Short mmCIF file of N, CA and C in Angstrom, two decimals:
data_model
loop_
_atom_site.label_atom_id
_atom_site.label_comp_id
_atom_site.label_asym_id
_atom_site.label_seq_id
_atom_site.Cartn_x
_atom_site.Cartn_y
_atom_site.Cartn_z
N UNK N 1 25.70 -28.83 -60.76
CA UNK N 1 24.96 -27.69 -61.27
C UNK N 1 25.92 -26.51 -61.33
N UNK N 2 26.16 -26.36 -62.51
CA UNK N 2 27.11 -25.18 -62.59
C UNK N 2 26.58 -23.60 -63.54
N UNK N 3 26.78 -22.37 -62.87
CA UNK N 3 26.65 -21.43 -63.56
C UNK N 3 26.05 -21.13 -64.64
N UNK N 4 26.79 -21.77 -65.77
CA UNK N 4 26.47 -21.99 -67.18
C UNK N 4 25.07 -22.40 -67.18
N UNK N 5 24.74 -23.81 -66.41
CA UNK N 5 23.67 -24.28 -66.36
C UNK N 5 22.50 -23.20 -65.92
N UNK N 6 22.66 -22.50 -65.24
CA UNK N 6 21.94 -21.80 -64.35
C UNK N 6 21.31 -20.47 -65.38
N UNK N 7 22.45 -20.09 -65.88
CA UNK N 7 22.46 -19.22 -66.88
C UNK N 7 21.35 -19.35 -68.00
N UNK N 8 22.09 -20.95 -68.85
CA UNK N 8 20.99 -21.06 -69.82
C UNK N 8 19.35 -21.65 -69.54
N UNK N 9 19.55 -21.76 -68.54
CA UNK N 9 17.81 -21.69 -67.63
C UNK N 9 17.22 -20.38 -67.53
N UNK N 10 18.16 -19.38 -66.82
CA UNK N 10 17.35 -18.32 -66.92
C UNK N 10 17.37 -17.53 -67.76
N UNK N 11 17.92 -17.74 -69.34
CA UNK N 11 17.72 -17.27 -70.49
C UNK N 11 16.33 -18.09 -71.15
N UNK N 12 16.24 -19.09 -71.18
CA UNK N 12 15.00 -19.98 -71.33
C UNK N 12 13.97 -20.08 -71.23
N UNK N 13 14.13 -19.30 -69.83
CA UNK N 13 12.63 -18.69 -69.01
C UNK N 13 12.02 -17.52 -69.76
N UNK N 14 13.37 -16.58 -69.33
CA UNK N 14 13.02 -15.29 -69.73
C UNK N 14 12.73 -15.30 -71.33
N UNK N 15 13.26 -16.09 -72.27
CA UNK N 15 13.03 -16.07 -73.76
C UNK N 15 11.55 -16.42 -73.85
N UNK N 16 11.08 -17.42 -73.44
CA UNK N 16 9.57 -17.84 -73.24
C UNK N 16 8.71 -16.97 -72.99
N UNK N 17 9.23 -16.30 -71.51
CA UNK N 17 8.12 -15.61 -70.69
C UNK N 17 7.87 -14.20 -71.84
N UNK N 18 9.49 -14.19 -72.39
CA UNK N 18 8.77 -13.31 -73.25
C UNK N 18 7.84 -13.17 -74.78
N UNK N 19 7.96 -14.52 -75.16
CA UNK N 19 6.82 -14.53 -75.94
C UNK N 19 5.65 -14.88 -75.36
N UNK N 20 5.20 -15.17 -74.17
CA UNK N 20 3.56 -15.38 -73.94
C UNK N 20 3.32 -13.73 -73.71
N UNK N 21 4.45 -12.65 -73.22
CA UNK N 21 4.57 -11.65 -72.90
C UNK N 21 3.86 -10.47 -74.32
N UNK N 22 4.65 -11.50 -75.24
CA UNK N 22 4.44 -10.84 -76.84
C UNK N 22 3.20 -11.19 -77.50
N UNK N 23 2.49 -12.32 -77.00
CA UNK N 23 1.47 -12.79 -77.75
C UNK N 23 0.19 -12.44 -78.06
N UNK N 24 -0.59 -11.93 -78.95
CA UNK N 24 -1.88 -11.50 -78.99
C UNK N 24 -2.87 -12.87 -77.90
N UNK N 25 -3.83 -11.86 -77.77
CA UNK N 25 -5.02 -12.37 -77.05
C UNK N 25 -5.64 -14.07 -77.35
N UNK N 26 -5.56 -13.75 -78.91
CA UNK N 26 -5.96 -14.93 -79.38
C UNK N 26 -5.02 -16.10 -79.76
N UNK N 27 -3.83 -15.66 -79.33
CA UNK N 27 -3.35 -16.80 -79.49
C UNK N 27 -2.81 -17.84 -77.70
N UNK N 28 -2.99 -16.66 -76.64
CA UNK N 28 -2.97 -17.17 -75.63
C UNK N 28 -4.15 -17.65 -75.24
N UNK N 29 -5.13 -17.53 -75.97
CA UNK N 29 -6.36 -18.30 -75.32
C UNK N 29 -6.77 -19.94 -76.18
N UNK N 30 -5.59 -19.55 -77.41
CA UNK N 30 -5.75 -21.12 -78.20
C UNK N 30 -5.52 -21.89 -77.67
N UNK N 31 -6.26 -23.07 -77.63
CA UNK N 31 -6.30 -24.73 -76.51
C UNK N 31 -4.54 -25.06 -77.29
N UNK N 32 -4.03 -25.97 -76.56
CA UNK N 32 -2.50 -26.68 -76.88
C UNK N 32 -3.30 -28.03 -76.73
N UNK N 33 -2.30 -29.49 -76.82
CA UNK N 33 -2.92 -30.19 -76.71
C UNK N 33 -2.49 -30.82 -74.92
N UNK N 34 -3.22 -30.81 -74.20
CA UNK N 34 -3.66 -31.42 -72.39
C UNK N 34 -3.66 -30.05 -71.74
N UNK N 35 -4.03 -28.91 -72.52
CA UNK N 35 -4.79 -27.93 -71.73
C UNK N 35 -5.35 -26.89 -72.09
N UNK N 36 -5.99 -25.99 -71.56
CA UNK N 36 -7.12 -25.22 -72.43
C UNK N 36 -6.50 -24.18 -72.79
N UNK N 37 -5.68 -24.07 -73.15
CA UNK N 37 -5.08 -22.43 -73.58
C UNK N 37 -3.31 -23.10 -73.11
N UNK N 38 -3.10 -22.16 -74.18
CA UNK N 38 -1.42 -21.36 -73.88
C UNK N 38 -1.25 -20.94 -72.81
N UNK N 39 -1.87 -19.93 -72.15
CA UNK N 39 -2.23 -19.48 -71.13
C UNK N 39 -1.96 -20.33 -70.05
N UNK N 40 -2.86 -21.32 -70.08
CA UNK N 40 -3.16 -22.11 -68.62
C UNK N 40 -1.69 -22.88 -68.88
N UNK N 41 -1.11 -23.61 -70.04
CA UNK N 41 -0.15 -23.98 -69.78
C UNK N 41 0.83 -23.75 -69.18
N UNK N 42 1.03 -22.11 -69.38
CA UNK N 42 2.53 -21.49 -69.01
C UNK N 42 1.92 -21.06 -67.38
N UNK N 43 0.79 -21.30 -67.03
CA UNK N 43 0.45 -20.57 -65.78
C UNK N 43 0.93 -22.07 -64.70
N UNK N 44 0.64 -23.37 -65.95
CA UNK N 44 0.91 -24.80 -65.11
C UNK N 44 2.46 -24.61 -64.65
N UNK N 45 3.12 -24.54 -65.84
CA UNK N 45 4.78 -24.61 -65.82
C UNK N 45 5.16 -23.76 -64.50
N UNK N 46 4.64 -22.34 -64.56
CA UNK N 46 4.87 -21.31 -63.67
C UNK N 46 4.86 -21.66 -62.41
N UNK N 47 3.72 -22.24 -61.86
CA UNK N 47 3.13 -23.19 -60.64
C UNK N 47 4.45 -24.45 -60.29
N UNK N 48 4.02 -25.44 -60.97
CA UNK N 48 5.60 -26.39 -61.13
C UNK N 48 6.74 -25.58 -60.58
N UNK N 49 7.50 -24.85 -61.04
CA UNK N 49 8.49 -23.87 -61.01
C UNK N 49 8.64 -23.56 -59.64
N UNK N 50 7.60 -22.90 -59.32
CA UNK N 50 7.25 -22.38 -57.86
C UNK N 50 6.79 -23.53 -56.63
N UNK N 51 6.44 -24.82 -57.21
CA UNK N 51 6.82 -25.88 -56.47
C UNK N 51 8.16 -26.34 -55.88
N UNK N 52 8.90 -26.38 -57.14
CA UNK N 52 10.04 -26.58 -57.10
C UNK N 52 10.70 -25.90 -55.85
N UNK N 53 10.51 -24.76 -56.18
CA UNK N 53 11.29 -23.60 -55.55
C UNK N 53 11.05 -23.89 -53.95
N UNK N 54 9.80 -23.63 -53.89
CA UNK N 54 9.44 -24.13 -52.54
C UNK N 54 9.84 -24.82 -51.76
N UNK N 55 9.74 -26.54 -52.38
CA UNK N 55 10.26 -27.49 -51.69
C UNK N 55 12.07 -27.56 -51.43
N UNK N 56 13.01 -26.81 -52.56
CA UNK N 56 14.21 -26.71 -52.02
C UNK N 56 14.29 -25.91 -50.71
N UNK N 57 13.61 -24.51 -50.73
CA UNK N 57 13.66 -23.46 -49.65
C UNK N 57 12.94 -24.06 -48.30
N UNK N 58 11.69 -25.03 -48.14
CA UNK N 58 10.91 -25.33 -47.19
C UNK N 58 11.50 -26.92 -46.70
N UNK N 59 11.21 -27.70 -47.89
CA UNK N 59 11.31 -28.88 -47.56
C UNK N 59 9.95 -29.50 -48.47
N UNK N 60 9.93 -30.84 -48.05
CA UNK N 60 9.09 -31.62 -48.87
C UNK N 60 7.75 -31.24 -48.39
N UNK N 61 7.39 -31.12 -46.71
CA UNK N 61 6.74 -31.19 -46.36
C UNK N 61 5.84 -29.69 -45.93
N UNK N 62 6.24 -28.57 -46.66
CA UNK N 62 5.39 -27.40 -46.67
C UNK N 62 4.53 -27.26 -47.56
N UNK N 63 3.22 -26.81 -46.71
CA UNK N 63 2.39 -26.99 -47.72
C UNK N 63 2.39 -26.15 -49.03
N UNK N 64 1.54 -26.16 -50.01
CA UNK N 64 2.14 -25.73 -51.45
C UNK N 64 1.04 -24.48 -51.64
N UNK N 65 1.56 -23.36 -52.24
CA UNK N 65 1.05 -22.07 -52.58
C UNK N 65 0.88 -21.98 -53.64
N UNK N 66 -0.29 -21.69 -54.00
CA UNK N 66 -1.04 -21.72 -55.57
C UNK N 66 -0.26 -20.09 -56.38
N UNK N 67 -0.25 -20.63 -57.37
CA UNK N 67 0.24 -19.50 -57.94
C UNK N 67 -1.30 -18.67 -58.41
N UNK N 68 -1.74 -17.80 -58.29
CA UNK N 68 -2.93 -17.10 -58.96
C UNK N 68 -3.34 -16.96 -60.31
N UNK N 69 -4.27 -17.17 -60.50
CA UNK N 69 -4.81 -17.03 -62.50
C UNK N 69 -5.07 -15.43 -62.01
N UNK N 70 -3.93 -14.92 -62.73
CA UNK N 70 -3.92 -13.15 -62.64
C UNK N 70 -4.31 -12.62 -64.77
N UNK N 71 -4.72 -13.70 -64.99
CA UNK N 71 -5.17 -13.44 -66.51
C UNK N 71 -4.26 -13.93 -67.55
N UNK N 72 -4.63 -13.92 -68.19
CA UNK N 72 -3.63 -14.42 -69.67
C UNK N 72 -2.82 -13.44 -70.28
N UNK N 73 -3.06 -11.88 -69.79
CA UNK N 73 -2.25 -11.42 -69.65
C UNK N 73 -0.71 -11.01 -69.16
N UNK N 74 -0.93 -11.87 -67.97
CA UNK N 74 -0.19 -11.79 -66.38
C UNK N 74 1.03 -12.63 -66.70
N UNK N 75 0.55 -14.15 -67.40
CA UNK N 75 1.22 -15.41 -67.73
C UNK N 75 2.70 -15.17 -67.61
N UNK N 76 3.25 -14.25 -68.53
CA UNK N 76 4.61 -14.33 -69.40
C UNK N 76 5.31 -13.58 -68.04
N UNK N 77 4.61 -12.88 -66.75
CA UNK N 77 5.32 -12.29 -65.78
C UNK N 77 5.54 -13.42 -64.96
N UNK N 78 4.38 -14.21 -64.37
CA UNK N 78 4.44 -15.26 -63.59
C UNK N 78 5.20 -16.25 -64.00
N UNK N 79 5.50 -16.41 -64.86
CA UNK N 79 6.45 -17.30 -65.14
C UNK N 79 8.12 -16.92 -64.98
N UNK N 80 8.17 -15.78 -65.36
CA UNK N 80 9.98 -15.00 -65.66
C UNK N 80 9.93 -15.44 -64.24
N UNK N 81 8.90 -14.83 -62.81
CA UNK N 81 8.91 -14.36 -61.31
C UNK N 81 9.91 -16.07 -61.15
N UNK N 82 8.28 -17.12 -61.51
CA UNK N 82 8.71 -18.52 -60.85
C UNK N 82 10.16 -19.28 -61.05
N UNK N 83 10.48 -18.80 -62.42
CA UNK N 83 11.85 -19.44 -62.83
C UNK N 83 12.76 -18.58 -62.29
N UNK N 84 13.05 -16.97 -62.13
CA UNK N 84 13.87 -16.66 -60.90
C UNK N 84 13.75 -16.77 -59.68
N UNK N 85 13.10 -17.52 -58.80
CA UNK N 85 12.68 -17.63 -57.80
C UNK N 85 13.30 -19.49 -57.65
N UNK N 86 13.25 -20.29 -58.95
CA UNK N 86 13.65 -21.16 -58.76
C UNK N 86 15.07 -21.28 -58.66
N UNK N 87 15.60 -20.46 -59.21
CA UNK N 87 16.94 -20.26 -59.31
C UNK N 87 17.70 -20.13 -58.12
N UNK N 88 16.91 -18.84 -57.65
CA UNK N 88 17.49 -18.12 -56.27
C UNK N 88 17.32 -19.63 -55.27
N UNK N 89 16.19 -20.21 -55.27
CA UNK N 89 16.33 -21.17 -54.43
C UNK N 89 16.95 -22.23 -54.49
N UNK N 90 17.64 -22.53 -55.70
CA UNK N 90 19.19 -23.51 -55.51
C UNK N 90 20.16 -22.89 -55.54
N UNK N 91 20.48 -21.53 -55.50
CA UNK N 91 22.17 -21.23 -55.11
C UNK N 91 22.03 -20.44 -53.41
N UNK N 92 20.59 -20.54 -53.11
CA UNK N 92 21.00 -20.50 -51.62
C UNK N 92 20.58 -21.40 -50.83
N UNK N 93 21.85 -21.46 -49.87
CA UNK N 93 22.26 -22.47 -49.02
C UNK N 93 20.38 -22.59 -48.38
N UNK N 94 20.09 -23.75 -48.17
CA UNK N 94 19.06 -24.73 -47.26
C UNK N 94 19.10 -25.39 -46.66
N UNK N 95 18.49 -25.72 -45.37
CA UNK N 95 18.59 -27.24 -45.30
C UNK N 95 18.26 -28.38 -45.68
N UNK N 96 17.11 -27.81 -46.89
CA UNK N 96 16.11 -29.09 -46.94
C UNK N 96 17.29 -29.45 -48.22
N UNK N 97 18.45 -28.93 -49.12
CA UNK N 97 18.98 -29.30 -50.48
C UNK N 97 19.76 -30.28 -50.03
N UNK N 98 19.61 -30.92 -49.00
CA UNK N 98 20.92 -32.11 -48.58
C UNK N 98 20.58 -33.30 -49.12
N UNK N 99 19.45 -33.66 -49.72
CA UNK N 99 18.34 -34.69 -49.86
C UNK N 99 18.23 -34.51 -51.12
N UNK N 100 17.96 -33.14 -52.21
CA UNK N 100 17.99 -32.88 -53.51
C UNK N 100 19.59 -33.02 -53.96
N UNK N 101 18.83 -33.97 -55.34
CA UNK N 101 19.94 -33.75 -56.40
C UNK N 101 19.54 -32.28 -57.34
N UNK N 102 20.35 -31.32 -56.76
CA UNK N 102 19.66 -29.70 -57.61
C UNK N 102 19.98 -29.30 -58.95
N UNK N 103 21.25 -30.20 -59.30
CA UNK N 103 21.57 -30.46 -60.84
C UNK N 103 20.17 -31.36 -61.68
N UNK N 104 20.18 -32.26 -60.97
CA UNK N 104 18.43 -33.05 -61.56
C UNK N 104 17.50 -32.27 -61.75
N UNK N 105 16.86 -31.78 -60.55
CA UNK N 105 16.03 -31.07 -60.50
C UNK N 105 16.29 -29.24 -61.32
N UNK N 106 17.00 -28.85 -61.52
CA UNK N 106 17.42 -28.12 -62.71
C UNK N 106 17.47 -27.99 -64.16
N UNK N 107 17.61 -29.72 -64.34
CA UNK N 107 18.15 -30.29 -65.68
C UNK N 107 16.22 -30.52 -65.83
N UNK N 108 15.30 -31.06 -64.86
CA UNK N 108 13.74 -31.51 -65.19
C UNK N 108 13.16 -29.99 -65.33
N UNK N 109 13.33 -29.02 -64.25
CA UNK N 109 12.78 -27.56 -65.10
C UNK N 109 13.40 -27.23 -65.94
N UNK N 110 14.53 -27.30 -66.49
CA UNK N 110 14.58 -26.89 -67.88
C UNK N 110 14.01 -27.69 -69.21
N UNK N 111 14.09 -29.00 -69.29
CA UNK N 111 13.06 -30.00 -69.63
C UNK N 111 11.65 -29.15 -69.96
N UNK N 112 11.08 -28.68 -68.53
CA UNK N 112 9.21 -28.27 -69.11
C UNK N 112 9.70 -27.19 -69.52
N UNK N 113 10.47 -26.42 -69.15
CA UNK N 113 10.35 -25.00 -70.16
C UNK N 113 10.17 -25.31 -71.44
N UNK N 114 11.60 -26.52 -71.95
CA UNK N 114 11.38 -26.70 -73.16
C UNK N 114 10.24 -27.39 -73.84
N UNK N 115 9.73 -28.02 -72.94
CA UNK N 115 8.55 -28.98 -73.41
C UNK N 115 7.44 -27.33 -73.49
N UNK N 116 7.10 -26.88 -73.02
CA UNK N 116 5.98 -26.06 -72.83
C UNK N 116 6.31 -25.15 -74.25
N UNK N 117 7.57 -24.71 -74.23
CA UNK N 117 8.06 -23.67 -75.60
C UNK N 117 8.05 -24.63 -76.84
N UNK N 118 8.00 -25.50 -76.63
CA UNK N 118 7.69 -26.31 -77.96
C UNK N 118 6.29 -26.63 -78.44
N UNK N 119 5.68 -26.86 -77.40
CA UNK N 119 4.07 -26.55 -77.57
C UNK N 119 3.35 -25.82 -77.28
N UNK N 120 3.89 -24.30 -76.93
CA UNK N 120 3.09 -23.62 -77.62
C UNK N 120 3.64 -22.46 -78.70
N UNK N 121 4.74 -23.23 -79.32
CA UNK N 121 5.33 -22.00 -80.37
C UNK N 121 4.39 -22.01 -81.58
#
């Protein structure tokens, strides 16, 4: 996992977060297809993200913190938050990253970003 990598993740995020950021009302409340809104999607990804994050910083075995439905408004913030937060939690040292491959797990969140920005552009 190198820099670069890290980089074009958190350009990815932030490019996304800022179109749910940009999006009228009605188009964050349009169903995608396996969930009810744009909205709820990027709020799923966001959640994921913040799983992620978690389990590098905690371990496998902490329990998991819901990210909040703060509105369909909120979306395009909660998401920029979760993907820097995922970040921060693979370039600092843990104990639980001895067990993660953090290049994998880097290379699969950037994966849903792209999967999520593809359905709902």
């Amino acid at each position: 996992m190198g820099e670069v990598a890290l980089a074009e993740f958190v350009e990815s995020v932030e490019r996304l977060a800022d179109r749910f950021r940009a999006m009228p009302q009605s188009r964050l409340l349009g169903p995608v297809p396996g969930h009810t809104s744009r909205a709820a999607a990027a709020l799923e990804l966001a959640q994921r993200l913040a799983d992620w994050a978690q389990r590098v910083e905690e371990g496998p075995q902490a329990p998991a913190r819901a990210i909040l439905d703060a509105g369909v408004f909120a979306v395009g913030d909660q998401l920029a938050v979760a993907g820097h937060d995922l970040v921060t939690a693979l370039v600092t040292p843990s104990p639980y990253q001895g067990g993660l491959d953090t290049g994998e797990l880097l290379a699969r969140a950037a994966a849903a970003v792209g999967a999520v920005d593809a359905l709902c552009g």
